[in-house]
mmCIF file of C-alpha atoms in Angstrom:
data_model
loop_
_atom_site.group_PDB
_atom_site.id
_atom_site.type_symbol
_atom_site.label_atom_id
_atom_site.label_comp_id
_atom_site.label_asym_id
_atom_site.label_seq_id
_atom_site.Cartn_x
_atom_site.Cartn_y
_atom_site.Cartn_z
ATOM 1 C CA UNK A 1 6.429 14.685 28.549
ATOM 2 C CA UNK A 2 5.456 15.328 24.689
ATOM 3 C CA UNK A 3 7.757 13.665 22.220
ATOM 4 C CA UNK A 4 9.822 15.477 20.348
ATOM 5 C CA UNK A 5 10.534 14.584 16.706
ATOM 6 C CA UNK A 6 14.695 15.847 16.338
ATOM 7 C CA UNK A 7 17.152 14.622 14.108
ATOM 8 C CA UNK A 8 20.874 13.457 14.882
ATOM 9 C CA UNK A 9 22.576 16.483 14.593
ATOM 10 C CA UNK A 10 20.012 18.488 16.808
ATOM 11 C CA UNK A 11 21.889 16.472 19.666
ATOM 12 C CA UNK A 12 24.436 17.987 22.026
ATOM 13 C CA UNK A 13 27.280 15.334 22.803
ATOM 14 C CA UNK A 14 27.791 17.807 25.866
ATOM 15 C CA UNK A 15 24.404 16.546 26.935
ATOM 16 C CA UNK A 16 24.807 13.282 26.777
ATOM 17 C CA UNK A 17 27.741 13.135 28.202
ATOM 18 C CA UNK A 18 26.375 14.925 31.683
ATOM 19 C CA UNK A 19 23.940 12.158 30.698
ATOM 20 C CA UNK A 20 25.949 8.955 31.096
ATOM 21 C CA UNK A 21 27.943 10.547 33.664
ATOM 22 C CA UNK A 22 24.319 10.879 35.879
ATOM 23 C CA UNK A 23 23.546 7.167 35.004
ATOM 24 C CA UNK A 24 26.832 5.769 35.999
ATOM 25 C CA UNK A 25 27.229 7.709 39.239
ATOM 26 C CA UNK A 26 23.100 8.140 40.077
ATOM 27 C CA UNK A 27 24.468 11.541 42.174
ATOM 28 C CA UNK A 28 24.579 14.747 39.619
ATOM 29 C CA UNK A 29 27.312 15.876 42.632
ATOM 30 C CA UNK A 30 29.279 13.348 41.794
ATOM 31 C CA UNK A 31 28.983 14.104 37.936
ATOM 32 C CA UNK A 32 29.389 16.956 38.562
ATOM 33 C CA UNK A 33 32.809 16.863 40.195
ATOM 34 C CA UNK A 34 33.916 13.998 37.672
ATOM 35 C CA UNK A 35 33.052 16.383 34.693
ATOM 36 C CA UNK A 36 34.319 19.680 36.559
ATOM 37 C CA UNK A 37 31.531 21.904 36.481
ATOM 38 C CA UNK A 38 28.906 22.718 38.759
ATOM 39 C CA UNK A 39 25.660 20.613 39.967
ATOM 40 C CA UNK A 40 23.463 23.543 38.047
ATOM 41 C CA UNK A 41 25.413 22.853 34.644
ATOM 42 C CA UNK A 42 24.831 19.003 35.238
ATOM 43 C CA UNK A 43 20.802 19.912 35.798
ATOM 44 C CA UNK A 44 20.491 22.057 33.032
ATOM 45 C CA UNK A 45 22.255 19.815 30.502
ATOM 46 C CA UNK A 46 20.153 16.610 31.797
ATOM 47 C CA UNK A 47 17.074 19.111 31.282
ATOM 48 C CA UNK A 48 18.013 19.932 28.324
ATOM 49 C CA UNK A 49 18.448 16.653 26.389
ATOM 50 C CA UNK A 50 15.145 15.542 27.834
ATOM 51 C CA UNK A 51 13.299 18.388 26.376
ATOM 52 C CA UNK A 52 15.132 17.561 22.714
ATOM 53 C CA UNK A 53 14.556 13.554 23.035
ATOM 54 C CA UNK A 54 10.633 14.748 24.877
ATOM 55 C CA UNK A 55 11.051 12.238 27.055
ATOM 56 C CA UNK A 56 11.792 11.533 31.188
ATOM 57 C CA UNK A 57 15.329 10.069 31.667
ATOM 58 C CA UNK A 58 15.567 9.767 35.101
ATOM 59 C CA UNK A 59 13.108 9.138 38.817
ATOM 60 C CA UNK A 60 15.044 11.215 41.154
ATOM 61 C CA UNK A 61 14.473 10.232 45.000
ATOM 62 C CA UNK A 62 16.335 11.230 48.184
ATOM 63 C CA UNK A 63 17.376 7.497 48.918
ATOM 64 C CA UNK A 64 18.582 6.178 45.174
ATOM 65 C CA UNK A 65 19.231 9.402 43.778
ATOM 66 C CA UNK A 66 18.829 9.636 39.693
ATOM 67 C CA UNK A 67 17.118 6.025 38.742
ATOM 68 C CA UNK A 68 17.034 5.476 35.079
ATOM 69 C CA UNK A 69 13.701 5.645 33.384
ATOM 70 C CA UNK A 70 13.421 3.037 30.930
ATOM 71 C CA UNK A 71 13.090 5.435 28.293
ATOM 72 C CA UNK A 72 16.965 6.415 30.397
ATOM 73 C CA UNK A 73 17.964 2.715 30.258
ATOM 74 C CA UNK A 74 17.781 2.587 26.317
ATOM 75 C CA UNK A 75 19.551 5.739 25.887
ATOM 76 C CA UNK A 76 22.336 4.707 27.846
ATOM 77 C CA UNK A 77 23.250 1.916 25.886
ATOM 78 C CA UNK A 78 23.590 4.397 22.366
ATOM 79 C CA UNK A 79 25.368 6.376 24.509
ATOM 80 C CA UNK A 80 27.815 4.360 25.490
ATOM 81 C CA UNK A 81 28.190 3.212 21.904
ATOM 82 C CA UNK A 82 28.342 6.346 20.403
ATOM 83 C CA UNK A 83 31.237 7.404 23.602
ATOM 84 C CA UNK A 84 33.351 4.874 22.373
ATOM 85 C CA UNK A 85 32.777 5.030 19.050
ATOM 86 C CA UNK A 86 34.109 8.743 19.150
ATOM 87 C CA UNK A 87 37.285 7.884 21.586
ATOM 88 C CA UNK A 88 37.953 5.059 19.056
ATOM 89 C CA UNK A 89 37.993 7.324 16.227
ATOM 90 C CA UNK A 90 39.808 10.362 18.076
ATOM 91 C CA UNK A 91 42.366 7.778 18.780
ATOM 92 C CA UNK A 92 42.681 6.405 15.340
ATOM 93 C CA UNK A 93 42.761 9.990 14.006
ATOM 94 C CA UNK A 94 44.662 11.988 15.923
ATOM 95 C CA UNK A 95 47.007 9.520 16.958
ATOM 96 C CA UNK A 96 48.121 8.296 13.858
ATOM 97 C CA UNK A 97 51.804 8.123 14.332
ATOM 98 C CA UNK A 98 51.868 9.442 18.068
ATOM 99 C CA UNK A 99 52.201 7.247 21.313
ATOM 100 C CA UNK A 100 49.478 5.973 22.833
ATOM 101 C CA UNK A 101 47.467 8.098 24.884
ATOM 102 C CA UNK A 102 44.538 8.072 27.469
ATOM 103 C CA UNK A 103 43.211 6.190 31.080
ATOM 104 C CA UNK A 104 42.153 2.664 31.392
ATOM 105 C CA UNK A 105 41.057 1.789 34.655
ATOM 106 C CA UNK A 106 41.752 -1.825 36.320
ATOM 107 C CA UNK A 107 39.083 -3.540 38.459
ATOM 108 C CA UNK A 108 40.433 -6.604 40.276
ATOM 109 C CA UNK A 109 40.327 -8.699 43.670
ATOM 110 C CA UNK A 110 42.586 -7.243 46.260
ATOM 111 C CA UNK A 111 45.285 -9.348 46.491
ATOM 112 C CA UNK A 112 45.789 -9.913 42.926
ATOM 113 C CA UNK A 113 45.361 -6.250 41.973
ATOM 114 C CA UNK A 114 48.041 -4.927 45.097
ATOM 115 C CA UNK A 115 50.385 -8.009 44.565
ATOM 116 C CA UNK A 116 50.586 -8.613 40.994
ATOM 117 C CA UNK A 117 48.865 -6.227 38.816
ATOM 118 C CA UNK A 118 50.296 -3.523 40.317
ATOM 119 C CA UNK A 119 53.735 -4.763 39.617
ATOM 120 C CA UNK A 120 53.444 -5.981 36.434
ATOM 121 C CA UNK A 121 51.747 -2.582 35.451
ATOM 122 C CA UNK A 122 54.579 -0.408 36.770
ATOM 123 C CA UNK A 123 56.692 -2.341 33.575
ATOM 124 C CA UNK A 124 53.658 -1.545 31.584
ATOM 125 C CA UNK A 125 53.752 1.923 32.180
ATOM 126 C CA UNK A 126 58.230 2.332 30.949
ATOM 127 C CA UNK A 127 57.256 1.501 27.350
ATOM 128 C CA UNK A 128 53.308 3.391 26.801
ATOM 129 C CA UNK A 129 54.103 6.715 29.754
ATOM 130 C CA UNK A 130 51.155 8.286 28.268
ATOM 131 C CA UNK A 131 49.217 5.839 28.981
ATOM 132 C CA UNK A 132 47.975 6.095 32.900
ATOM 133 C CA UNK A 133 46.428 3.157 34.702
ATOM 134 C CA UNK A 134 44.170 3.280 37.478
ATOM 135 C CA UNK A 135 44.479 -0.261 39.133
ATOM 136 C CA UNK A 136 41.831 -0.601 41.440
ATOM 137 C CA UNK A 137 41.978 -3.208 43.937
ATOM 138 C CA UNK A 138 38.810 -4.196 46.250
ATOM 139 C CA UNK A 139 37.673 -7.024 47.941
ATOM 140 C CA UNK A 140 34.123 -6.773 45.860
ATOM 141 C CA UNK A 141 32.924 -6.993 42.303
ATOM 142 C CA UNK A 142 33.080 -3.900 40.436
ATOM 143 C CA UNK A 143 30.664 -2.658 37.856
ATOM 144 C CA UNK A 144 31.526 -2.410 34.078
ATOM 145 C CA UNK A 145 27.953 -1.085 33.398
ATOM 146 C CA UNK A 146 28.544 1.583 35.480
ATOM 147 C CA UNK A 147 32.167 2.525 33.785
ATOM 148 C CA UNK A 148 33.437 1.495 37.724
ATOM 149 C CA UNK A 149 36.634 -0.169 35.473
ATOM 150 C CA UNK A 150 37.193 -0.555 32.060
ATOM 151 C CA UNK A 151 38.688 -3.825 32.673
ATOM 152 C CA UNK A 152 37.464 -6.185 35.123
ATOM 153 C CA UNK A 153 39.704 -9.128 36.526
ATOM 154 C CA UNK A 154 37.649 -11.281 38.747
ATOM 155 C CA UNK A 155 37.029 -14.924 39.927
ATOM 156 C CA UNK A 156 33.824 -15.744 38.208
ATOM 157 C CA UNK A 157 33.098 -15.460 34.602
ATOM 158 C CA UNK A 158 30.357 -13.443 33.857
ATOM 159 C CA UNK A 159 26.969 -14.522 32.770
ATOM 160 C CA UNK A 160 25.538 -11.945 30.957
ATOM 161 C CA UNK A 161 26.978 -8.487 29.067
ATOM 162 C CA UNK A 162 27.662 -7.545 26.184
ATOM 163 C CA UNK A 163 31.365 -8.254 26.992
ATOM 164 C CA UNK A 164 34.839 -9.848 25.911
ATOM 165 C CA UNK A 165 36.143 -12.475 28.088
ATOM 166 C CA UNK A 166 38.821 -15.158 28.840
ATOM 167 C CA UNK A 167 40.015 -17.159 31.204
ATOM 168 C CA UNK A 168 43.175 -14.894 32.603
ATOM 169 C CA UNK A 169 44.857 -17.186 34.429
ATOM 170 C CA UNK A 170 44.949 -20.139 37.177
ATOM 171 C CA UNK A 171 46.042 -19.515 40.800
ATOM 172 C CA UNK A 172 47.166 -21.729 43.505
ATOM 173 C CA UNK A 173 46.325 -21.632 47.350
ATOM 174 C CA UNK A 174 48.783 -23.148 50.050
ATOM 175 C CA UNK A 175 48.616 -23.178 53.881
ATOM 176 C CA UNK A 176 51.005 -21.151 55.381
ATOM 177 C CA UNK A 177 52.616 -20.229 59.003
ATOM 178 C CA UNK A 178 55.478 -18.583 60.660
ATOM 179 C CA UNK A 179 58.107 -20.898 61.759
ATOM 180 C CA UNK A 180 57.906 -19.231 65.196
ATOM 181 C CA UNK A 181 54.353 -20.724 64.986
ATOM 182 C CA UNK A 182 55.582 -23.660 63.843
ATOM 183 C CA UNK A 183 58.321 -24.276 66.362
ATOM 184 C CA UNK A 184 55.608 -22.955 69.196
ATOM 185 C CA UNK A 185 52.964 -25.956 68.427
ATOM 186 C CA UNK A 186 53.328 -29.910 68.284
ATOM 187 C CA UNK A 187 54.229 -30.859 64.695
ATOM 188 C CA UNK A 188 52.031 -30.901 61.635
ATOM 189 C CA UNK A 189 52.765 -34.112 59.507
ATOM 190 C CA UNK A 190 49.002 -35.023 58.072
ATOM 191 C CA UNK A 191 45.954 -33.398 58.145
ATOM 192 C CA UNK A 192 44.573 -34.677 61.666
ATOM 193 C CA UNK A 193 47.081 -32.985 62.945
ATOM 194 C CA UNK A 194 45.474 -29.089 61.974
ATOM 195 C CA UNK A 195 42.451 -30.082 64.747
ATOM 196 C CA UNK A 196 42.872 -27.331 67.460
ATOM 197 C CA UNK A 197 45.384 -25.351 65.713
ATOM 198 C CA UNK A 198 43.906 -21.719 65.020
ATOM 199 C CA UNK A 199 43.087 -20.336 61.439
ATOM 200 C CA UNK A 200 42.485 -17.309 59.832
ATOM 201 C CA UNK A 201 39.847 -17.232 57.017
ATOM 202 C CA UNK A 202 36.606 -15.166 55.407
ATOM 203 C CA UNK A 203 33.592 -13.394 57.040
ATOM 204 C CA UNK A 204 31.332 -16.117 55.675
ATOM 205 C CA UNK A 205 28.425 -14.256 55.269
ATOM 206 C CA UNK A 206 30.286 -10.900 53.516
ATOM 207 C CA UNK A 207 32.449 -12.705 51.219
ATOM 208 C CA UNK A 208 32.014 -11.549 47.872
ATOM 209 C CA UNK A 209 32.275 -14.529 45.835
ATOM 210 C CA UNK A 210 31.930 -18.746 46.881
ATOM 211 C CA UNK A 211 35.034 -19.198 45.788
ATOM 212 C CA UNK A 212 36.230 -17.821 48.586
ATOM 213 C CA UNK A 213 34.338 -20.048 50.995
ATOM 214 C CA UNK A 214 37.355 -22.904 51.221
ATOM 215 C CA UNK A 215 38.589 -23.037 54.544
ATOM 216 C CA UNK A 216 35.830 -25.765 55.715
ATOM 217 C CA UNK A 217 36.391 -27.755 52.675
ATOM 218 C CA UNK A 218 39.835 -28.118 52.825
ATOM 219 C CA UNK A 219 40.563 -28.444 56.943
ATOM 220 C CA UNK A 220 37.197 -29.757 58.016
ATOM 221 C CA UNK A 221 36.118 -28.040 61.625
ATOM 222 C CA UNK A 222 38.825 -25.576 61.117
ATOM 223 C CA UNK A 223 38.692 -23.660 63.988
ATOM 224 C CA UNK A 224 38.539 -19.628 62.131
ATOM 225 C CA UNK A 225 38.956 -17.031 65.206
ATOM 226 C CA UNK A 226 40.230 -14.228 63.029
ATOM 227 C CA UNK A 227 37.916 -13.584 60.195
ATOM 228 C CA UNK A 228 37.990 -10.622 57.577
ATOM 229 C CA UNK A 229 36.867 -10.019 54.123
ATOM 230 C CA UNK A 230 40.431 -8.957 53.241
ATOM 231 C CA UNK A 231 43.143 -11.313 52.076
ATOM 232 C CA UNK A 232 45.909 -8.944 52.848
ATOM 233 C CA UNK A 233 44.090 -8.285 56.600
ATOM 234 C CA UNK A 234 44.213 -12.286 56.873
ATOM 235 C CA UNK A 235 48.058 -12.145 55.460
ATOM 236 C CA UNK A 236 48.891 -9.366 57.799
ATOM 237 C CA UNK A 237 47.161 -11.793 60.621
ATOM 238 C CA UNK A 238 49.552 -15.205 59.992
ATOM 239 C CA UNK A 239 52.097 -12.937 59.702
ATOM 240 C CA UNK A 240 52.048 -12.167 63.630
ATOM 241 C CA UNK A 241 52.583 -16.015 64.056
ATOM 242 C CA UNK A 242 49.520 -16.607 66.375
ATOM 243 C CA UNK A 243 47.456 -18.584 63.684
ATOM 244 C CA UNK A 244 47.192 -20.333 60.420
ATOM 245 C CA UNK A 245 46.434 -19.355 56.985
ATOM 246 C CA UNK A 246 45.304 -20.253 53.514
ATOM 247 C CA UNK A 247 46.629 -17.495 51.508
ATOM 248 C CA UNK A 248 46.945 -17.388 47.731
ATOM 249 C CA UNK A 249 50.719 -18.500 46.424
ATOM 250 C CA UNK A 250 51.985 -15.095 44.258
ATOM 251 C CA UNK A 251 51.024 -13.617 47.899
ATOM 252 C CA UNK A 252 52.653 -15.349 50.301
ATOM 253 C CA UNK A 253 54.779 -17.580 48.445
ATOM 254 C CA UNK A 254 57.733 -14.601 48.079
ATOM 255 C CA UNK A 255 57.959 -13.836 51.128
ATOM 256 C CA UNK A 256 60.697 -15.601 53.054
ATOM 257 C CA UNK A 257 58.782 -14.808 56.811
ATOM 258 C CA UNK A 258 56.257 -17.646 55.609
ATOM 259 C CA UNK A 259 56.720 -21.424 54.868
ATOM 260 C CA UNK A 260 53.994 -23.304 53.740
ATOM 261 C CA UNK A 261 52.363 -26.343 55.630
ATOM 262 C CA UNK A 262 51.550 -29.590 54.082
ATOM 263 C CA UNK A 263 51.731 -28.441 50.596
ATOM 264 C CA UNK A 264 51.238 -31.894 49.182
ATOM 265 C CA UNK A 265 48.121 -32.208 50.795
ATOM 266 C CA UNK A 266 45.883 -28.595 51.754
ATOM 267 C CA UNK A 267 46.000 -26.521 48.100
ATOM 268 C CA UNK A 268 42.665 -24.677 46.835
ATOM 269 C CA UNK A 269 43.056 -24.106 43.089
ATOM 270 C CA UNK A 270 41.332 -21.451 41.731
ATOM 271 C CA UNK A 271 40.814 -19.172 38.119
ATOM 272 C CA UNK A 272 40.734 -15.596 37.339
ATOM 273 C CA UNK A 273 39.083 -14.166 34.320
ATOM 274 C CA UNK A 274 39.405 -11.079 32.758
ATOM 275 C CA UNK A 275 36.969 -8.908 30.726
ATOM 276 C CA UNK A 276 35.822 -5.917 29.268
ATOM 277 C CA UNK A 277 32.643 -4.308 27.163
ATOM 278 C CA UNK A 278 32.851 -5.126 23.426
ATOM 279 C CA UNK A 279 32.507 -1.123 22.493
ATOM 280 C CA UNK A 280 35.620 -0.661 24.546
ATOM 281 C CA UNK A 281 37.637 -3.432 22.125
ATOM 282 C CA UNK A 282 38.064 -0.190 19.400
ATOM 283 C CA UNK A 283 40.023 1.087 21.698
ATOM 284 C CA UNK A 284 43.659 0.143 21.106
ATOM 285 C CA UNK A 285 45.196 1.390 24.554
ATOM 286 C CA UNK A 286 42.080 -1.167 26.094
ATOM 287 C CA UNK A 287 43.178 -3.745 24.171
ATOM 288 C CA UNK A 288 46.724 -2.998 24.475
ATOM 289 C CA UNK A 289 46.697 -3.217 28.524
ATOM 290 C CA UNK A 290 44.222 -6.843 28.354
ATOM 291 C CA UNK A 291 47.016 -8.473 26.153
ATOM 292 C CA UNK A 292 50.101 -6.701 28.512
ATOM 293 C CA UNK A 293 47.949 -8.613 31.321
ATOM 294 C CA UNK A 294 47.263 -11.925 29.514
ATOM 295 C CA UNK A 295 50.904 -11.903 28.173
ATOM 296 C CA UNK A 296 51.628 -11.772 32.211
ATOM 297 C CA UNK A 297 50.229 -14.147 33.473
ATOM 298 C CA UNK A 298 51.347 -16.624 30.961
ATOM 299 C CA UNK A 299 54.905 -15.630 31.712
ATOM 300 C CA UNK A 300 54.012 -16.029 35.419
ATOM 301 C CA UNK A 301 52.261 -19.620 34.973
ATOM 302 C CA UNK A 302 54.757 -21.168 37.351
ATOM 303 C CA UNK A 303 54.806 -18.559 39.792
ATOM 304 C CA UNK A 304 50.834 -18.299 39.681
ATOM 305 C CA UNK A 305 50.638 -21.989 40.567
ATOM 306 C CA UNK A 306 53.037 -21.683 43.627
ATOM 307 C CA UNK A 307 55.949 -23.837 41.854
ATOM 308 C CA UNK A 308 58.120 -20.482 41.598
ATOM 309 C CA UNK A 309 58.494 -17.768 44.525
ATOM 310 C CA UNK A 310 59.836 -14.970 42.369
ATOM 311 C CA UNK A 311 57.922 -13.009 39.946
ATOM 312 C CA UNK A 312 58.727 -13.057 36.599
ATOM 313 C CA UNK A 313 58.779 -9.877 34.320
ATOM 314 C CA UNK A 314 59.391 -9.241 30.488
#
């Protein structure tokens, strides 16, 4: 494709917005819906800003669906730039005395997302109520490249990215079991005594992270008959009372159905860190919901580490 030789202002923000949206979600259907127009809008405006820039953005296959070119890949990063760059001054302009407006999107782990975000958000939401929050809690890594969350709560740091990142909080993992279970088996009073006893654990090979892999490090030949790559499924599981669990402490640790089995001596300690793309940092409602979190989880310290079975809030 010829280059073209344009200036700033001969580019259409509406193009490059049907731009990023293509690059984040590599399916101009999916754009398409996000943006709420058609798949022929999405085609045209992608043709269009190629023919001003006079260069391919995108490989387009049936299997992968709209691959970046790397002529693609370096316009994306601009464009995310420039995206926030405008939201950051639309919010600084026009909201210049008004509440705080807009979406931020949550990424986290499963359990922490469903059994502690969630709550702590819910307060969040009584002071800012135009601010909504999409909290979205998977067992799997989401992508901030891809705009998949604006903030990203997870159990590794990252290693690369242009992003902003601290250490959110640490967590505490206990054994746990039904007292029905309890009262069912011979007595546990040291850790010989877990050989035999059925646990509940990870998929080995489908866990997202190694820091889930614990169960054979902390009860060596644990026998694991129920496996999932959900720590609610495996909560769910010692729930029944047929099995043992290691299950994070702000999870199980309220809830009175559970006691937890030789806490002194089988505990997995463990660190969640939270971050988010530098562009997004001139954003105040970002901002605003990463220091809500942070100020959280320092209220929550003793809960967090399983020393308090009731949640704290502000």
């Amino acid at each position: 494709m010829q280059k073209a030789h344009i200036t700033p202002g001969q580019l259409n923000w509406d193009d490059l917005k049907h731009f990023l949206e293509v690059a984040r979600s590599r399916k101009a259907t999916v754009a398409a819906a996000r943006l709420g127009v058609d798949y022929t809008t999405v085609s045209r405006r992608i043709r269009a800003l190629e023919q001003a820039l006079g260069a391919l953005l995108f490989e387009k296959s049936r299997g992968t669906g709209f691959v970046l070119t790397p002529e693609g890949q370096r316009l994306l990063g601009f464009a995310e730039t420039f995206e926030s760059t405008l939201q950051a001054a639309c919010e600084q302009v026009s909201g210049a005395g008004l509440s705080l407006s807009g979406n931020v999107r949550i990424g986290s782990t499963e359990g922490f997302g469903s059994f502690f975000v969630t709550p702590q958000i819910s307060r969040f939401q009584q002071r800012y109520p135009d601010i909504s929050v999409d909290v979205v809690a998977v067992p799997h890594f989401l992508s901030l490249s891809k705009r998949e969350a604006d903030i990203a709560i997870s159990l590794e740091r990252p290693t690369s990215g242009p992003y902003i990142c601290s250490r959110l909080c640490d967590y505490r993992l206990r054994l746990y079991a039904t007292p029905a279970y309890l009262a069912a088996h011979r007595p546990i009073n040291a850790l010989a005594d877990l050989e035999g006893h059925p646990f509940c654990g990870y998929v080995d090979d489908l866990a997202f992270s190694p820091q889930l892999l614990y169960l054979d490090r902390v009860v060596p030949r644990a026998a694991s008959r129920l496996r999932s790559t959900s720590v609610i499924a495996q909560y769910q599981a010692v729930l029944q009372g047929e099995t043992l669990g290691i299950l994070p402490c702000f999870l199980a640790g309220p809830d009175e159905r559970l006691v937890e089995v030789l806490p002194e001596q089988v505990e997995v300690l463990r660190q969640f860190w939270m971050y988010y793309r530098e562009d997004l940092a001139k954003l105040r409602r970002i901002t605003l919901v990463a220091e809500y979190l942070r100020a959280c989880a320092e209220r929550n310290h003793a809960f967090l580490l399983g020393e308090e079975r009731s949640m704290r809030f502000d």
